[in-house]
CSV table of C-alpha atoms in Angstrom, one decimal:
chain,number,residue,atom,x,y,z
A,1,UNK,CA,0.0,0.0,0.0
A,2,UNK,CA,2.8,2.4,0.8
A,3,UNK,CA,4.6,1.7,-2.4
A,4,UNK,CA,1.5,2.1,-4.5
A,5,UNK,CA,0.5,5.3,-2.8
A,6,UNK,CA,3.7,6.9,-4.0
A,7,UNK,CA,2.8,6.0,-7.6
A,8,UNK,CA,-0.9,6.0,-8.0
A,9,UNK,CA,-3.8,8.3,-7.1
A,10,UNK,CA,-5.1,7.7,-3.6
A,11,UNK,CA,-8.8,7.7,-4.5
A,12,UNK,CA,-8.2,5.2,-7.3
A,13,UNK,CA,-6.3,2.9,-5.0
A,14,UNK,CA,-9.0,3.0,-2.3
A,15,UNK,CA,-11.7,2.3,-4.9
A,16,UNK,CA,-9.7,-0.7,-6.3
A,17,UNK,CA,-9.1,-2.1,-2.8
A,18,UNK,CA,-12.8,-1.8,-1.9
A,19,UNK,CA,-13.8,-3.5,-5.2
A,20,UNK,CA,-11.4,-6.4,-4.7
A,21,UNK,CA,-12.4,-6.9,-1.0
A,22,UNK,CA,-16.1,-6.8,-1.9
A,23,UNK,CA,-15.7,-9.3,-4.7
A,24,UNK,CA,-13.7,-11.7,-2.5
A,25,UNK,CA,-16.3,-11.5,0.3
A,26,UNK,CA,-19.1,-12.3,-2.1
A,27,UNK,CA,-17.1,-15.3,-3.3
A,28,UNK,CA,-16.3,-16.4,0.2
A,29,UNK,CA,-20.0,-16.2,1.2
A,30,UNK,CA,-20.8,-18.9,-1.4
A,31,UNK,CA,-17.9,-21.3,-0.8
A,32,UNK,CA,-17.0,-21.0,2.8
A,33,UNK,CA,-18.9,-24.1,4.0
A,34,UNK,CA,-17.0,-26.3,1.5
A,35,UNK,CA,-13.7,-24.7,2.5
A,36,UNK,CA,-14.5,-25.4,6.2
A,37,UNK,CA,-15.3,-29.0,5.5
A,38,UNK,CA,-12.1,-29.5,3.6
A,39,UNK,CA,-10.1,-28.0,6.4
A,40,UNK,CA,-11.7,-30.3,9.0
A,41,UNK,CA,-9.6,-33.1,7.6
A,42,UNK,CA,-6.4,-31.3,8.5
A,43,UNK,CA,-4.9,-30.9,12.0
A,44,UNK,CA,-6.3,-28.2,14.3
A,45,UNK,CA,-3.4,-25.8,13.6
A,46,UNK,CA,-3.1,-26.4,9.9
A,47,UNK,CA,-6.9,-26.4,9.4
A,48,UNK,CA,-7.5,-23.2,11.3
A,49,UNK,CA,-4.7,-21.3,9.6
A,50,UNK,CA,-5.7,-22.6,6.2
A,51,UNK,CA,-9.3,-21.6,6.8
A,52,UNK,CA,-8.4,-18.2,8.0
A,53,UNK,CA,-6.1,-17.5,5.1
A,54,UNK,CA,-8.6,-18.8,2.5
A,55,UNK,CA,-11.5,-16.8,3.8
A,56,UNK,CA,-9.9,-13.6,5.2
A,57,UNK,CA,-6.4,-13.4,3.7
A,58,UNK,CA,-7.2,-11.4,0.5
A,59,UNK,CA,-9.8,-9.1,2.1
A,60,UNK,CA,-7.5,-8.3,5.1
A,61,UNK,CA,-4.6,-7.6,2.7
A,62,UNK,CA,-6.7,-5.2,0.6
A,63,UNK,CA,-8.1,-3.4,3.6
A,64,UNK,CA,-4.6,-3.2,5.2
A,65,UNK,CA,-3.3,-1.5,2.0
A,66,UNK,CA,-5.7,1.4,2.5
A,67,UNK,CA,-4.1,2.7,5.7
A,68,UNK,CA,-0.8,3.8,4.1
A,69,UNK,CA,-2.9,5.5,1.3
A,70,UNK,CA,-4.8,7.6,3.9
A,71,UNK,CA,-1.5,8.5,5.6
A,72,UNK,CA,-0.1,9.6,2.3
A,73,UNK,CA,-3.1,11.8,1.8
A,74,UNK,CA,-1.9,13.8,4.9
A,75,UNK,CA,1.2,15.1,3.1
A,76,UNK,CA,1.1,18.9,2.8
A,77,UNK,CA,-1.3,19.4,5.7
A,78,UNK,CA,-0.4,21.8,8.5
A,79,UNK,CA,-1.3,19.3,11.2
A,80,UNK,CA,0.0,16.1,9.7
A,81,UNK,CA,0.5,14.5,13.0
A,82,UNK,CA,-3.1,15.0,14.0
A,83,UNK,CA,-4.2,13.6,10.6
A,84,UNK,CA,-2.0,10.5,11.0
A,85,UNK,CA,-3.3,10.0,14.6
A,86,UNK,CA,-6.9,10.2,13.4
A,87,UNK,CA,-6.3,7.7,10.6
A,88,UNK,CA,-4.8,5.2,13.0
A,89,UNK,CA,-7.4,5.8,15.7
A,90,UNK,CA,-10.2,5.4,13.1
A,91,UNK,CA,-8.6,2.1,12.0
A,92,UNK,CA,-8.4,0.8,15.6
A,93,UNK,CA,-12.0,1.9,16.5
A,94,UNK,CA,-13.3,0.5,13.2
A,95,UNK,CA,-11.6,-2.8,13.7
A,96,UNK,CA,-13.0,-3.2,17.3
A,97,UNK,CA,-16.4,-2.0,16.3
A,98,UNK,CA,-16.6,-4.2,13.3
A,99,UNK,CA,-15.6,-7.3,15.4
A,100,UNK,CA,-18.4,-6.5,17.9
A,101,UNK,CA,-20.9,-5.8,15.2
A,102,UNK,CA,-20.2,-9.2,13.5
A,103,UNK,CA,-20.1,-11.2,16.7
A,104,UNK,CA,-23.1,-9.6,18.5
A,105,UNK,CA,-25.4,-8.5,15.7
A,106,UNK,CA,-24.8,-9.8,12.1
A,107,UNK,CA,-23.8,-13.4,12.8
A,108,UNK,CA,-26.7,-14.2,15.2
A,109,UNK,CA,-29.2,-12.4,13.0
A,110,UNK,CA,-28.0,-13.2,9.5
A,111,UNK,CA,-25.5,-16.0,9.7
A,112,UNK,CA,-22.0,-16.1,8.1
A,113,UNK,CA,-22.9,-16.0,4.4
A,114,UNK,CA,-25.3,-13.1,4.7
A,115,UNK,CA,-22.8,-11.3,7.0
A,116,UNK,CA,-20.2,-11.5,4.3
A,117,UNK,CA,-22.7,-10.1,1.7
A,118,UNK,CA,-23.8,-7.3,4.0
A,119,UNK,CA,-20.3,-6.0,4.7
A,120,UNK,CA,-19.4,-6.4,1.0
A,121,UNK,CA,-22.4,-4.2,0.2
A,122,UNK,CA,-21.3,-1.6,2.8
A,123,UNK,CA,-17.8,-1.4,1.2
A,124,UNK,CA,-19.3,-1.0,-2.3
A,125,UNK,CA,-21.6,1.8,-1.1
A,126,UNK,CA,-18.5,3.5,0.3
A,127,UNK,CA,-16.8,3.1,-3.0
A,128,UNK,CA,-19.5,4.8,-5.0
A,129,UNK,CA,-18.7,8.5,-4.1
A,130,UNK,CA,-15.0,7.8,-4.6
A,131,UNK,CA,-15.7,6.4,-8.1
A,132,UNK,CA,-17.9,9.4,-8.9
A,133,UNK,CA,-15.4,11.9,-7.7
A,134,UNK,CA,-12.7,10.6,-10.1
A,135,UNK,CA,-15.3,9.9,-12.8
A,136,UNK,CA,-14.3,6.3,-12.9
A,137,UNK,CA,-17.4,5.1,-14.7
A,138,UNK,CA,-16.0,1.6,-15.2
A,139,UNK,CA,-15.6,1.2,-11.4
A,140,UNK,CA,-19.1,2.6,-10.8
A,141,UNK,CA,-20.6,0.2,-13.4
A,142,UNK,CA,-18.7,-2.7,-11.7
A,143,UNK,CA,-20.0,-1.6,-8.3
A,144,UNK,CA,-23.5,-1.5,-9.6
A,145,UNK,CA,-23.1,-5.0,-11.1
A,146,UNK,CA,-21.8,-6.4,-7.8
A,147,UNK,CA,-24.7,-4.9,-5.9
A,148,UNK,CA,-27.1,-6.5,-8.3
A,149,UNK,CA,-25.2,-9.8,-7.9
A,150,UNK,CA,-25.6,-9.5,-4.1
A,151,UNK,CA,-29.3,-8.8,-4.5
A,152,UNK,CA,-29.6,-12.0,-6.5
A,153,UNK,CA,-27.6,-14.1,-4.1
A,154,UNK,CA,-29.2,-12.9,-0.9
A,155,UNK,CA,-32.3,-15.2,-0.9
A,156,UNK,CA,-30.1,-18.2,-1.5
A,157,UNK,CA,-27.6,-17.4,1.2
A,158,UNK,CA,-29.7,-18.1,4.2
A,159,UNK,CA,-28.0,-20.2,6.9
A,160,UNK,CA,-29.4,-23.5,8.0
A,161,UNK,CA,-31.1,-23.3,11.4
A,162,UNK,CA,-28.3,-23.1,14.0
A,163,UNK,CA,-28.9,-23.5,17.8
A,164,UNK,CA,-26.1,-23.3,20.3
A,165,UNK,CA,-26.9,-25.5,23.3
A,166,UNK,CA,-24.7,-26.3,26.4
A,167,UNK,CA,-24.0,-29.7,24.8
A,168,UNK,CA,-23.0,-28.6,21.3
A,169,UNK,CA,-24.1,-26.8,18.1
A,170,UNK,CA,-27.4,-28.1,16.7
A,171,UNK,CA,-27.9,-27.7,13.0
A,172,UNK,CA,-30.9,-28.5,10.8
A,173,UNK,CA,-30.1,-28.9,7.1
A,174,UNK,CA,-32.0,-30.3,4.1
A,175,UNK,CA,-30.1,-33.2,2.5
A,176,UNK,CA,-31.6,-35.3,-0.3
A,177,UNK,CA,-34.9,-33.4,0.1
A,178,UNK,CA,-35.4,-34.2,3.7
A,179,UNK,CA,-34.4,-32.5,7.0
A,180,UNK,CA,-31.4,-33.8,8.8
A,181,UNK,CA,-30.2,-33.1,12.4
A,182,UNK,CA,-26.5,-32.5,13.0
A,183,UNK,CA,-24.7,-31.9,16.3
A,184,UNK,CA,-21.3,-30.3,16.1
A,185,UNK,CA,-21.3,-31.1,12.3
A,186,UNK,CA,-22.0,-34.8,12.7
A,187,UNK,CA,-25.2,-36.2,11.4
A,188,UNK,CA,-27.4,-37.6,14.2
A,189,UNK,CA,-30.8,-38.3,12.7
A,190,UNK,CA,-33.0,-37.6,9.6
A,191,UNK,CA,-36.7,-37.6,8.8
A,192,UNK,CA,-37.8,-40.0,6.2
A,193,UNK,CA,-41.2,-41.6,5.5
A,194,UNK,CA,-42.0,-44.5,7.9
A,195,UNK,CA,-45.3,-45.9,6.8
A,196,UNK,CA,-45.0,-49.5,8.1
A,197,UNK,CA,-42.7,-52.0,9.7
A,198,UNK,CA,-39.2,-52.4,8.3
A,199,UNK,CA,-39.4,-49.1,6.3
A,200,UNK,CA,-36.7,-47.7,8.5
A,201,UNK,CA,-34.4,-50.6,7.8
A,202,UNK,CA,-34.9,-50.1,4.0
A,203,UNK,CA,-33.7,-46.5,4.4
A,204,UNK,CA,-30.6,-47.6,6.4
A,205,UNK,CA,-32.0,-47.3,10.0
A,206,UNK,CA,-30.1,-50.4,11.3
A,207,UNK,CA,-31.4,-50.1,14.8
A,208,UNK,CA,-34.7,-51.6,13.5
A,209,UNK,CA,-32.8,-54.8,12.8
A,210,UNK,CA,-32.5,-55.3,16.6
A,211,UNK,CA,-36.2,-56.0,16.7
A,212,UNK,CA,-35.6,-59.2,14.7
A,213,UNK,CA,-33.4,-60.4,17.5
A,214,UNK,CA,-36.1,-60.1,20.2
A,215,UNK,CA,-39.6,-60.4,18.8
A,216,UNK,CA,-42.6,-59.8,21.0
A,217,UNK,CA,-41.3,-56.6,22.6
A,218,UNK,CA,-44.1,-54.3,23.7
A,219,UNK,CA,-42.4,-51.4,25.5
A,220,UNK,CA,-39.1,-49.6,24.9
A,221,UNK,CA,-37.0,-46.8,26.3
A,222,UNK,CA,-35.2,-44.7,23.8
A,223,UNK,CA,-32.1,-43.0,25.2
A,224,UNK,CA,-31.3,-40.0,23.0
A,225,UNK,CA,-34.2,-38.6,21.1
A,226,UNK,CA,-32.5,-37.0,18.1
A,227,UNK,CA,-35.1,-36.1,15.5
A,228,UNK,CA,-37.6,-38.7,17.0
A,229,UNK,CA,-37.0,-41.3,14.4
A,230,UNK,CA,-36.6,-44.1,16.9
A,231,UNK,CA,-40.0,-43.8,18.5
A,232,UNK,CA,-41.6,-43.5,15.1
A,233,UNK,CA,-40.0,-46.7,13.9
A,234,UNK,CA,-41.0,-48.5,17.1
A,235,UNK,CA,-44.6,-47.3,16.7
A,236,UNK,CA,-44.9,-49.1,13.4
A,237,UNK,CA,-44.3,-52.4,15.3
A,238,UNK,CA,-46.9,-51.5,17.9
A,239,UNK,CA,-44.2,-50.9,20.5
A,240,UNK,CA,-45.0,-48.2,23.1
A,241,UNK,CA,-41.9,-46.1,23.8
A,242,UNK,CA,-40.7,-43.3,26.0
A,243,UNK,CA,-37.6,-41.2,25.2
A,244,UNK,CA,-35.0,-39.7,27.4
A,245,UNK,CA,-32.9,-36.8,26.1
A,246,UNK,CA,-30.4,-34.8,28.0
A,247,UNK,CA,-30.5,-31.7,25.9
A,248,UNK,CA,-33.7,-29.7,26.0
A,249,UNK,CA,-32.8,-27.9,22.8
A,250,UNK,CA,-32.8,-31.2,21.0
A,251,UNK,CA,-36.3,-31.9,22.3
A,252,UNK,CA,-37.4,-28.5,21.1
A,253,UNK,CA,-35.9,-29.1,17.6
A,254,UNK,CA,-37.6,-32.5,17.4
A,255,UNK,CA,-40.9,-30.9,18.1
A,256,UNK,CA,-40.5,-27.8,16.0
A,257,UNK,CA,-38.7,-29.1,12.9
A,258,UNK,CA,-39.4,-32.9,12.8
A,259,UNK,CA,-43.0,-33.0,14.1
A,260,UNK,CA,-42.3,-35.3,17.1
A,261,UNK,CA,-45.2,-35.5,19.5
A,262,UNK,CA,-44.4,-38.5,21.7
A,263,UNK,CA,-43.5,-38.6,25.4
A,264,UNK,CA,-40.0,-37.5,26.3
A,265,UNK,CA,-38.2,-36.8,29.6
A,266,UNK,CA,-35.4,-34.3,29.7
A,267,UNK,CA,-32.8,-36.1,31.8
A,268,UNK,CA,-29.4,-37.9,31.6
A,269,UNK,CA,-30.1,-41.4,30.2
A,270,UNK,CA,-27.5,-43.0,32.4
């Protein structure tokens, strides 16, 4: 940033950095989940560093280049020290404020993908007056196209339902056209049609095979409710069941997203 600020116009550099940062955040909003899954196969250190560089490396590099440009703009001013101090203070306050806004507001309300899109839009709006001031119509047209792209991507960037409980992060996704329950990224249960006996076994629910080993069962205790698939399968065999689930959030998810209505006790199954 310092080297470029000695050679190129400041407003053009800032506009270019904002454009590249916005474009990279839009791209990250669409591919971050795949990048995170890929990094899960690495060690904790390698995976975390790789994920950080992949998702934040280019945007942070571009935004970091802006600071020397603003400092360079203070040349010739009578109170250059005050200008430099204001630039650095604004950067520090903006960084802390941005972190708080992301952690406390945008992530809980919008999710990660839409947070990236939102902050990309904010940067693009900031770049519009700079492009107009230098009559950089190509940059203005590109900004307008990116804003239209964001408008088109917004409806498709909704996060899956995420609930943070004391026992882990609960996630509800749609896979293969049916809702699936995941806890800390691991699939726990799914909802598929169970119309009669052995339908669960046909769909890969191997627990139903245990009933072949002990016919004549009439009552059962299900330890760990999940999405409520176990009690549903047992009901097709005329087996009365009661469930025990340690996490009240899982019980709420089973009721709300998977339509479970059977008896369940919130307690430690041990």
